[in-house]
CSV table of C-alpha atoms in Angstrom, one decimal:
chain,number,residue,atom,x,y,z
A,1,UNK,CA,38.4,99.1,92.8
A,2,UNK,CA,39.9,102.1,94.5
A,3,UNK,CA,38.6,104.5,91.9
A,4,UNK,CA,35.1,103.2,92.6
A,5,UNK,CA,35.6,104.1,96.3
A,6,UNK,CA,36.8,107.6,95.4
A,7,UNK,CA,33.9,107.9,93.0
A,8,UNK,CA,31.3,107.1,95.7
A,9,UNK,CA,32.9,109.7,98.0
A,10,UNK,CA,32.9,112.3,95.3
A,11,UNK,CA,29.3,111.6,94.4
A,12,UNK,CA,28.2,111.9,98.1
A,13,UNK,CA,30.0,115.2,98.2
A,14,UNK,CA,28.3,116.4,95.0
A,15,UNK,CA,24.9,115.4,96.3
A,16,UNK,CA,25.6,117.3,99.5
A,17,UNK,CA,26.5,120.5,97.6
A,18,UNK,CA,23.6,120.0,95.2
A,19,UNK,CA,21.3,119.8,98.2
A,20,UNK,CA,22.6,123.2,99.2
A,21,UNK,CA,22.6,125.0,95.8
A,22,UNK,CA,20.2,123.0,93.6
A,23,UNK,CA,22.5,123.0,90.6
A,24,UNK,CA,24.9,120.3,89.6
A,25,UNK,CA,27.3,122.8,87.8
A,26,UNK,CA,27.6,124.9,91.0
A,27,UNK,CA,28.0,121.7,93.0
A,28,UNK,CA,30.9,120.7,90.8
A,29,UNK,CA,32.5,124.2,91.4
A,30,UNK,CA,32.1,123.8,95.2
A,31,UNK,CA,33.5,120.3,95.0
A,32,UNK,CA,36.5,121.6,93.1
A,33,UNK,CA,37.1,124.2,95.8
A,34,UNK,CA,36.9,121.6,98.5
A,35,UNK,CA,39.3,119.3,96.8
A,36,UNK,CA,41.6,122.2,96.2
A,37,UNK,CA,41.6,123.0,99.9
A,38,UNK,CA,42.6,119.5,100.7
A,39,UNK,CA,45.6,119.6,98.4
A,40,UNK,CA,46.5,123.2,99.2
A,41,UNK,CA,49.4,122.4,101.5
A,42,UNK,CA,51.0,120.0,99.0
A,43,UNK,CA,50.6,122.5,96.1
A,44,UNK,CA,52.0,125.2,98.4
A,45,UNK,CA,55.2,123.2,98.9
A,46,UNK,CA,55.4,122.6,95.1
A,47,UNK,CA,55.1,126.2,94.2
A,48,UNK,CA,57.6,127.3,96.9
A,49,UNK,CA,60.1,124.8,95.6
A,50,UNK,CA,59.5,126.0,92.0
A,51,UNK,CA,60.0,129.6,93.1
A,52,UNK,CA,63.3,128.6,94.7
A,53,UNK,CA,64.3,126.7,91.6
A,54,UNK,CA,63.6,129.9,89.6
A,55,UNK,CA,65.9,131.9,91.9
A,56,UNK,CA,68.9,129.5,91.5
A,57,UNK,CA,68.7,129.4,87.7
A,58,UNK,CA,71.9,131.5,87.3
A,59,UNK,CA,73.8,129.2,89.7
A,60,UNK,CA,72.6,126.1,87.9
A,61,UNK,CA,73.7,127.6,84.6
A,62,UNK,CA,77.1,128.4,86.1
A,63,UNK,CA,77.5,124.8,87.3
A,64,UNK,CA,76.6,123.4,83.9
A,65,UNK,CA,79.2,125.6,82.3
A,66,UNK,CA,81.9,124.9,85.0
A,67,UNK,CA,81.5,121.1,85.0
A,68,UNK,CA,80.4,120.6,81.4
A,69,UNK,CA,83.2,118.0,80.9
A,70,UNK,CA,82.4,116.1,84.1
A,71,UNK,CA,78.8,115.0,84.2
A,72,UNK,CA,79.1,113.1,87.5
A,73,UNK,CA,80.6,116.1,89.4
A,74,UNK,CA,78.0,118.4,87.7
A,75,UNK,CA,75.2,116.2,89.1
A,76,UNK,CA,76.7,116.1,92.6
A,77,UNK,CA,77.1,119.9,92.7
A,78,UNK,CA,73.6,120.4,91.4
A,79,UNK,CA,72.1,118.1,94.0
A,80,UNK,CA,74.1,119.9,96.7
A,81,UNK,CA,72.7,123.3,95.4
A,82,UNK,CA,69.2,121.9,95.6
A,83,UNK,CA,69.8,120.7,99.1
A,84,UNK,CA,71.2,124.1,100.3
A,85,UNK,CA,68.2,125.9,98.9
A,86,UNK,CA,65.5,123.4,99.9
A,87,UNK,CA,64.6,122.6,96.3
A,88,UNK,CA,62.9,119.4,95.3
A,89,UNK,CA,63.2,118.9,91.5
A,90,UNK,CA,60.5,116.2,91.7
A,91,UNK,CA,58.0,118.3,93.6
A,92,UNK,CA,56.2,119.4,90.3
A,93,UNK,CA,55.2,115.8,89.5
A,94,UNK,CA,54.0,114.7,92.9
A,95,UNK,CA,50.8,116.7,93.2
A,96,UNK,CA,49.7,115.6,89.8
A,97,UNK,CA,50.3,111.9,90.6
A,98,UNK,CA,48.4,112.2,93.9
A,99,UNK,CA,45.4,113.9,92.3
A,100,UNK,CA,45.1,111.3,89.4
A,101,UNK,CA,42.7,109.0,91.5
A,102,UNK,CA,40.4,112.0,92.0
A,103,UNK,CA,40.4,112.7,88.3
A,104,UNK,CA,39.6,109.1,87.3
A,105,UNK,CA,36.9,108.9,90.0
A,106,UNK,CA,35.3,112.1,88.9
A,107,UNK,CA,35.3,110.9,85.3
A,108,UNK,CA,33.4,107.8,86.5
A,109,UNK,CA,31.0,109.9,88.4
A,110,UNK,CA,30.3,112.0,85.2
A,111,UNK,CA,29.8,108.9,83.1
A,112,UNK,CA,27.8,106.6,85.4
A,113,UNK,CA,25.8,108.7,87.8
A,114,UNK,CA,22.2,108.9,86.6
A,115,UNK,CA,21.5,111.8,89.0
A,116,UNK,CA,23.6,114.1,86.8
A,117,UNK,CA,22.2,113.0,83.4
A,118,UNK,CA,20.6,115.9,81.6
A,119,UNK,CA,21.8,118.4,84.2
A,120,UNK,CA,22.2,121.9,82.8
A,121,UNK,CA,24.7,124.7,83.7
A,122,UNK,CA,25.0,128.0,81.8
A,123,UNK,CA,25.0,127.1,78.1
A,124,UNK,CA,25.8,123.4,78.8
A,125,UNK,CA,22.6,121.3,78.4
A,126,UNK,CA,24.1,118.1,79.8
A,127,UNK,CA,27.2,118.0,82.1
A,128,UNK,CA,27.7,114.3,81.3
A,129,UNK,CA,28.2,115.1,77.6
A,130,UNK,CA,31.1,116.8,75.8
A,131,UNK,CA,31.0,120.5,75.5
A,132,UNK,CA,29.3,121.0,72.0
A,133,UNK,CA,30.9,124.4,71.5
A,134,UNK,CA,34.4,123.5,72.6
A,135,UNK,CA,34.7,126.6,74.8
A,136,UNK,CA,35.6,124.9,78.1
A,137,UNK,CA,38.3,122.7,76.5
A,138,UNK,CA,39.8,125.8,75.0
A,139,UNK,CA,39.6,127.6,78.3
A,140,UNK,CA,41.5,124.7,80.0
A,141,UNK,CA,44.2,124.7,77.3
A,142,UNK,CA,44.7,128.5,77.7
A,143,UNK,CA,44.8,128.2,81.5
A,144,UNK,CA,47.4,125.5,81.3
A,145,UNK,CA,49.6,127.6,79.0
A,146,UNK,CA,49.3,130.5,81.6
A,147,UNK,CA,50.1,128.1,84.4
A,148,UNK,CA,53.1,126.8,82.6
A,149,UNK,CA,54.5,130.3,82.0
A,150,UNK,CA,54.6,130.8,85.7
A,151,UNK,CA,56.7,127.7,86.2
A,152,UNK,CA,60.5,127.8,85.7
A,153,UNK,CA,61.9,125.4,83.1
A,154,UNK,CA,65.4,126.6,83.0
A,155,UNK,CA,66.8,123.5,84.6
A,156,UNK,CA,65.3,121.2,81.9
A,157,UNK,CA,67.0,120.3,78.7
A,158,UNK,CA,65.6,121.5,75.4
A,159,UNK,CA,63.8,118.3,74.7
A,160,UNK,CA,62.1,118.3,78.1
A,161,UNK,CA,61.1,121.9,77.6
A,162,UNK,CA,59.6,121.1,74.2
A,163,UNK,CA,57.6,118.2,75.7
A,164,UNK,CA,56.3,120.5,78.5
A,165,UNK,CA,55.2,123.1,76.0
A,166,UNK,CA,53.3,120.5,74.1
A,167,UNK,CA,51.4,119.2,77.2
A,168,UNK,CA,48.7,121.9,77.2
A,169,UNK,CA,47.9,121.1,73.6
A,170,UNK,CA,47.8,117.3,74.2
A,171,UNK,CA,45.8,117.7,77.4
A,172,UNK,CA,43.4,120.2,75.6
A,173,UNK,CA,42.7,117.6,72.9
A,174,UNK,CA,41.7,115.1,75.5
A,175,UNK,CA,39.4,117.7,77.1
A,176,UNK,CA,37.3,117.7,73.9
A,177,UNK,CA,36.4,114.0,74.6
A,178,UNK,CA,35.6,114.4,78.3
A,179,UNK,CA,32.3,115.1,79.9
A,180,UNK,CA,31.8,118.8,80.2
A,181,UNK,CA,31.3,118.5,84.0
A,182,UNK,CA,34.8,117.1,84.3
A,183,UNK,CA,36.2,119.8,82.1
A,184,UNK,CA,34.4,122.4,84.3
A,185,UNK,CA,36.3,120.9,87.2
A,186,UNK,CA,39.6,121.3,85.5
A,187,UNK,CA,38.8,124.9,84.5
A,188,UNK,CA,38.0,125.9,88.0
A,189,UNK,CA,40.9,124.0,89.4
A,190,UNK,CA,43.3,125.6,87.0
A,191,UNK,CA,42.0,129.1,87.9
A,192,UNK,CA,42.6,128.4,91.6
A,193,UNK,CA,46.0,126.9,90.9
A,194,UNK,CA,47.1,130.0,88.9
A,195,UNK,CA,45.9,132.3,91.7
A,196,UNK,CA,47.9,130.3,94.2
A,197,UNK,CA,51.0,130.4,92.0
A,198,UNK,CA,50.6,134.1,91.5
A,199,UNK,CA,50.4,134.7,95.2
A,200,UNK,CA,53.4,132.4,96.0
A,201,UNK,CA,55.7,133.9,93.4
A,202,UNK,CA,55.0,137.4,94.7
A,203,UNK,CA,55.5,136.6,98.3
A,204,UNK,CA,59.0,137.0,99.8
A,205,UNK,CA,60.7,133.7,100.4
A,206,UNK,CA,62.4,133.7,103.9
A,207,UNK,CA,64.6,130.8,102.9
A,208,UNK,CA,66.0,132.5,99.8
A,209,UNK,CA,66.6,135.7,101.7
A,210,UNK,CA,68.4,133.9,104.5
A,211,UNK,CA,70.4,132.0,101.9
A,212,UNK,CA,71.5,135.2,100.3
A,213,UNK,CA,72.4,136.7,103.7
A,214,UNK,CA,74.7,133.8,104.5
């Protein structure tokens, strides 16, 4: 199926990088950076939208208080506020959904590619096996928590916020069952994502500044 097609493309890329560096672990890191570069514009839009969402939190809170007895009008005014500030409340989910085929494909590559069997990287003796020490899964969990702290959740209701806070733990549990090569991919990807978030949230937003000026 489509995941098989993606898996073949990723394996070809991995072989290319392996031919350059001679180590499958480093090849996975280079592959992660390449995929990150492809998704960079999409992630950029997501983080800019999240930053603007964070900036309008006081206005959202005021709308909820003002129209607490009229849910329909509250929704209309909230969507109007999103439109005026170029905020897309669904932007946070889109990049994750789009990248899922890549994750499934890379999982297949780690499981079924005989070329990677027995490949070593740092303390890992086989990138197709789970991390015996649990270090990488814990690193992914911590990185997800840090990434989540950079994202605004003020517009979510308490139940949604609780579910979001549980996600790193749930995701971290899955990491303990995944091939260490795939967990290495997530670790490097999360580091790059946090760096991109940090840069975006500390860069002046021309749209928000113009909105304040008007």
